[in-house]
Amino acid sequence: PPMTSSSLGIKLDAETQAWTGLLLLRQAQTEAQLGRDPVKTLERAVANLTRSVERSPKHSRAWQNRGVAWMNLGHARQARGEDAREEFRRCIADLDRCLELDPVSLEALCNRATVRTSLADAEHARGGEAREVLEQAVADCDEVIRLDPSCSTAWMNRASARLALSEDHALKAGDAMGHIDRGIADYGEAIRLCPDVPGIRLNRALAWMRKWGALVRTGGDGTTASQEAFSDVEAVLEAEPANWLALYNLGLFYYQLGEPRLAERAVEKALGVSPGIVPLEQLLQAVRAEAKRRGLLEGPAWRLLSDRADRAAGRGDGPTARRLYEAAISAGGEEVPAEEAARWKELLGRLPR
């Protein structure tokens, strides 16, 4: 029979169990990146790290490691559409114990803020109460920032929690806007600390679009907010033209702004870079349905884009008009009459960037 640790009388120690669990966590991360379901691997990681906790209950790192495994398992179950609240609660319990043993563990505080935001999302999705959990997440981030103001993760986590708080329907409009503005400011600080991380700019772009939506719903002018959102996305695309998530956000923003043809172009480009991604395909279906509903599939694309650019210029929205004229030029090519092309060139020379 094959020799095993049990047949040889070897008792695996806590450190070995911990390393095995951590290796399984790394394996699960790779599986997720390859589009595979990592739940089984994460369940094995939790089992190994549980044995590590049982053998070293006074070791803060053991509780931290298992907490991270519970958090990742929860996120994997969420990706399946399953209820992950129990995994998130177990994660919080482990991180609570870690912080009892090591009260200044920035890693544990950051992870607890992250998982509290995830728990709040799960509660909200199932009609539960999320506000208290989000306020606890903000408090965790406050403590990390107090201890280490250079921790960009804490700024990002606090921004995410604040934006989630803004969705509380019990809040007055001004209070909700305050959470959005503070979230945008937190993302700004994270960008200052990590200017080359595209994901932070994309998150801030989403926050700006949330502000745009809040302003429009209350009769305000959301032009500046939408311009800031486009500015963040375009900054990412300038550095990474093939970033599908940035292209997805660009398409989503155009769709929200009532420009399904521009949205379609952005999403088609994203699918050209990363084919088969379900959210991209779903958004493409939605924008095409909207374009068809509004009769925008008739006539050359460049003419439709030019008409919309003219309307944007007429209401004083120069940046949107510029984007639309540039899209019309790209869509029309040599098909555009010379006098129309000359008109666009003249208008672009006057419009702000």
PDB file of N, CA, C and O in Angstrom, residues 207-238:
ATOM      1  N   ALA A 207     -18.216  55.885  -9.436  1.00  0.00           N
ATOM      2  CA  ALA A 207     -18.729  56.779  -8.392  1.00  0.00           C
ATOM      3  C   ALA A 207     -19.208  58.101  -8.991  1.00  0.00           C
ATOM      4  O   ALA A 207     -20.252  58.641  -8.594  1.00  0.00           O
ATOM      5  N   TRP A 208     -18.450  58.626  -9.947  1.00  0.00           N
ATOM      6  CA  TRP A 208     -18.876  59.861 -10.611  1.00  0.00           C
ATOM      7  C   TRP A 208     -20.207  59.657 -11.334  1.00  0.00           C
ATOM      8  O   TRP A 208     -21.085  60.542 -11.316  1.00  0.00           O
ATOM      9  N   MET A 209     -20.381  58.492 -11.974  1.00  0.00           N
ATOM     10  CA  MET A 209     -21.639  58.236 -12.666  1.00  0.00           C
ATOM     11  C   MET A 209     -22.789  58.053 -11.676  1.00  0.00           C
ATOM     12  O   MET A 209     -23.929  58.405 -11.967  1.00  0.00           O
ATOM     13  N   ARG A 210     -22.478  57.532 -10.504  1.00  0.00           N
ATOM     14  CA  ARG A 210     -23.515  57.456  -9.475  1.00  0.00           C
ATOM     15  C   ARG A 210     -23.935  58.864  -9.051  1.00  0.00           C
ATOM     16  O   ARG A 210     -25.117  59.135  -8.837  1.00  0.00           O
ATOM     17  N   LYS A 211     -22.958  59.760  -8.958  1.00  0.00           N
ATOM     18  CA  LYS A 211     -23.297  61.144  -8.628  1.00  0.00           C
ATOM     19  C   LYS A 211     -24.122  61.764  -9.745  1.00  0.00           C
ATOM     20  O   LYS A 211     -25.093  62.495  -9.479  1.00  0.00           O
ATOM     21  N   TRP A 212     -23.738  61.483 -11.006  1.00  0.00           N
ATOM     22  CA  TRP A 212     -24.521  61.993 -12.130  1.00  0.00           C
ATOM     23  C   TRP A 212     -25.978  61.553 -12.015  1.00  0.00           C
ATOM     24  O   TRP A 212     -26.907  62.365 -12.155  1.00  0.00           O
ATOM     25  N   GLY A 213     -26.188  60.258 -11.731  1.00  0.00           N
ATOM     26  CA  GLY A 213     -27.544  59.746 -11.614  1.00  0.00           C
ATOM     27  C   GLY A 213     -28.321  60.408 -10.489  1.00  0.00           C
ATOM     28  O   GLY A 213     -29.501  60.741 -10.643  1.00  0.00           O
ATOM     29  N   ALA A 214     -27.644  60.603  -9.343  1.00  0.00           N
ATOM     30  CA  ALA A 214     -28.307  61.236  -8.205  1.00  0.00           C
ATOM     31  C   ALA A 214     -28.693  62.677  -8.525  1.00  0.00           C
ATOM     32  O   ALA A 214     -29.772  63.142  -8.142  1.00  0.00           O
ATOM     33  N   LEU A 215     -27.818  63.383  -9.237  1.00  0.00           N
ATOM     34  CA  LEU A 215     -28.119  64.768  -9.606  1.00  0.00           C
ATOM     35  C   LEU A 215     -29.279  64.842 -10.593  1.00  0.00           C
ATOM     36  O   LEU A 215     -30.189  65.667 -10.447  1.00  0.00           O
ATOM     37  N   VAL A 216     -29.266  63.981 -11.586  1.00  0.00           N
ATOM     38  CA  VAL A 216     -30.319  64.001 -12.606  1.00  0.00           C
ATOM     39  C   VAL A 216     -31.677  63.670 -11.984  1.00  0.00           C
ATOM     40  O   VAL A 216     -32.693  64.293 -12.307  1.00  0.00           O
ATOM     41  N   ARG A 217     -31.684  62.690 -11.062  1.00  0.00           N
ATOM     42  CA  ARG A 217     -32.957  62.307 -10.436  1.00  0.00           C
ATOM     43  C   ARG A 217     -33.563  63.436  -9.615  1.00  0.00           C
ATOM     44  O   ARG A 217     -34.778  63.496  -9.443  1.00  0.00           O
ATOM     45  N   THR A 218     -32.725  64.317  -9.093  1.00  0.00           N
ATOM     46  CA  THR A 218     -33.228  65.414  -8.260  1.00  0.00           C
ATOM     47  C   THR A 218     -33.305  66.731  -9.035  1.00  0.00           C
ATOM     48  O   THR A 218     -33.449  67.794  -8.434  1.00  0.00           O
ATOM     49  N   GLY A 219     -33.195  66.656 -10.361  1.00  0.00           N
ATOM     50  CA  GLY A 219     -33.322  67.847 -11.181  1.00  0.00           C
ATOM     51  C   GLY A 219     -32.073  68.692 -11.274  1.00  0.00           C
ATOM     52  O   GLY A 219     -32.119  69.839 -11.735  1.00  0.00           O
ATOM     53  N   GLY A 220     -30.934  68.150 -10.856  1.00  0.00           N
ATOM     54  CA  GLY A 220     -29.678  68.901 -10.912  1.00  0.00           C
ATOM     55  C   GLY A 220     -28.960  68.725 -12.243  1.00  0.00           C
ATOM     56  O   GLY A 220     -29.406  67.985 -13.122  1.00  0.00           O
ATOM     57  N   ASP A 221     -27.831  69.390 -12.376  1.00  0.00           N
ATOM     58  CA  ASP A 221     -27.007  69.319 -13.587  1.00  0.00           C
ATOM     59  C   ASP A 221     -25.880  68.320 -13.353  1.00  0.00           C
ATOM     60  O   ASP A 221     -24.975  68.565 -12.548  1.00  0.00           O
ATOM     61  N   GLY A 222     -25.939  67.196 -14.057  1.00  0.00           N
ATOM     62  CA  GLY A 222     -24.921  66.167 -13.869  1.00  0.00           C
ATOM     63  C   GLY A 222     -23.801  66.219 -14.881  1.00  0.00           C
ATOM     64  O   GLY A 222     -22.992  65.279 -14.948  1.00  0.00           O
ATOM     65  N   THR A 223     -23.708  67.299 -15.652  1.00  0.00           N
ATOM     66  CA  THR A 223     -22.716  67.372 -16.733  1.00  0.00           C
ATOM     67  C   THR A 223     -21.294  67.194 -16.219  1.00  0.00           C
ATOM     68  O   THR A 223     -20.518  66.396 -16.761  1.00  0.00           O
ATOM     69  N   THR A 224     -20.929  67.934 -15.170  1.00  0.00           N
ATOM     70  CA  THR A 224     -19.563  67.852 -14.657  1.00  0.00           C
ATOM     71  C   THR A 224     -19.248  66.445 -14.161  1.00  0.00           C
ATOM     72  O   THR A 224     -18.159  65.909 -14.413  1.00  0.00           O
ATOM     73  N   ALA A 225     -20.203  65.820 -13.471  1.00  0.00           N
ATOM     74  CA  ALA A 225     -19.974  64.468 -12.950  1.00  0.00           C
ATOM     75  C   ALA A 225     -19.742  63.479 -14.090  1.00  0.00           C
ATOM     76  O   ALA A 225     -18.830  62.644 -14.020  1.00  0.00           O
ATOM     77  N   SER A 226     -20.540  63.574 -15.158  1.00  0.00           N
ATOM     78  CA  SER A 226     -20.356  62.644 -16.273  1.00  0.00           C
ATOM     79  C   SER A 226     -19.030  62.900 -16.980  1.00  0.00           C
ATOM     80  O   SER A 226     -18.345  61.960 -17.411  1.00  0.00           O
ATOM     81  N   GLN A 227     -18.641  64.153 -17.083  1.00  0.00           N
ATOM     82  CA  GLN A 227     -17.353  64.474 -17.709  1.00  0.00           C
ATOM     83  C   GLN A 227     -16.193  63.900 -16.901  1.00  0.00           C
ATOM     84  O   GLN A 227     -15.220  63.384 -17.466  1.00  0.00           O
ATOM     85  N   GLU A 228     -16.288  63.975 -15.583  1.00  0.00           N
ATOM     86  CA  GLU A 228     -15.239  63.408 -14.726  1.00  0.00           C
ATOM     87  C   GLU A 228     -15.176  61.891 -14.892  1.00  0.00           C
ATOM     88  O   GLU A 228     -14.093  61.299 -14.894  1.00  0.00           O
ATOM     89  N   ALA A 229     -16.341  61.259 -15.010  1.00  0.00           N
ATOM     90  CA  ALA A 229     -16.369  59.807 -15.208  1.00  0.00           C
ATOM     91  C   ALA A 229     -15.666  59.425 -16.500  1.00  0.00           C
ATOM     92  O   ALA A 229     -14.818  58.516 -16.530  1.00  0.00           O
ATOM     93  N   PHE A 230     -16.004  60.114 -17.588  1.00  0.00           N
ATOM     94  CA  PHE A 230     -15.358  59.831 -18.879  1.00  0.00           C
ATOM     95  C   PHE A 230     -13.857  60.102 -18.809  1.00  0.00           C
ATOM     96  O   PHE A 230     -13.054  59.374 -19.387  1.00  0.00           O
ATOM     97  N   SER A 231     -13.480  61.148 -18.089  1.00  0.00           N
ATOM     98  CA  SER A 231     -12.057  61.491 -17.964  1.00  0.00           C
ATOM     99  C   SER A 231     -11.280  60.356 -17.311  1.00  0.00           C
ATOM    100  O   SER A 231     -10.180  60.000 -17.756  1.00  0.00           O
ATOM    101  N   ASP A 232     -11.857  59.750 -16.253  1.00  0.00           N
ATOM    102  CA  ASP A 232     -11.171  58.643 -15.584  1.00  0.00           C
ATOM    103  C   ASP A 232     -11.062  57.426 -16.500  1.00  0.00           C
ATOM    104  O   ASP A 232     -10.000  56.786 -16.585  1.00  0.00           O
ATOM    105  N   VAL A 233     -12.148  57.100 -17.205  1.00  0.00           N
ATOM    106  CA  VAL A 233     -12.114  55.934 -18.093  1.00  0.00           C
ATOM    107  C   VAL A 233     -11.134  56.164 -19.240  1.00  0.00           C
ATOM    108  O   VAL A 233     -10.349  55.279 -19.602  1.00  0.00           O
ATOM    109  N   GLU A 234     -11.151  57.360 -19.801  1.00  0.00           N
ATOM    110  CA  GLU A 234     -10.261  57.656 -20.922  1.00  0.00           C
ATOM    111  C   GLU A 234      -8.797  57.649 -20.495  1.00  0.00           C
ATOM    112  O   GLU A 234      -7.917  57.282 -21.282  1.00  0.00           O
ATOM    113  N   ALA A 235      -8.516  58.034 -19.243  1.00  0.00           N
ATOM    114  CA  ALA A 235      -7.141  57.974 -18.740  1.00  0.00           C
ATOM    115  C   ALA A 235      -6.652  56.529 -18.692  1.00  0.00           C
ATOM    116  O   ALA A 235      -5.490  56.239 -19.012  1.00  0.00           O
ATOM    117  N   VAL A 236      -7.542  55.609 -18.307  1.00  0.00           N
ATOM    118  CA  VAL A 236      -7.174  54.191 -18.287  1.00  0.00           C
ATOM    119  C   VAL A 236      -6.961  53.679 -19.709  1.00  0.00           C
ATOM    120  O   VAL A 236      -5.981  52.984 -19.997  1.00  0.00           O
ATOM    121  N   LEU A 237      -7.857  54.034 -20.620  1.00  0.00           N
ATOM    122  CA  LEU A 237      -7.743  53.549 -21.999  1.00  0.00           C
ATOM    123  C   LEU A 237      -6.534  54.141 -22.721  1.00  0.00           C
ATOM    124  O   LEU A 237      -5.979  53.509 -23.625  1.00  0.00           O
ATOM    125  N   GLU A 238      -6.140  55.327 -22.338  1.00  0.00           N
ATOM    126  CA  GLU A 238      -4.935  55.911 -22.933  1.00  0.00           C
ATOM    127  C   GLU A 238      -3.706  55.082 -22.581  1.00  0.00           C
ATOM    128  O   GLU A 238      -2.814  54.874 -23.408  1.00  0.00           O
TER     129      GLU A 238
END
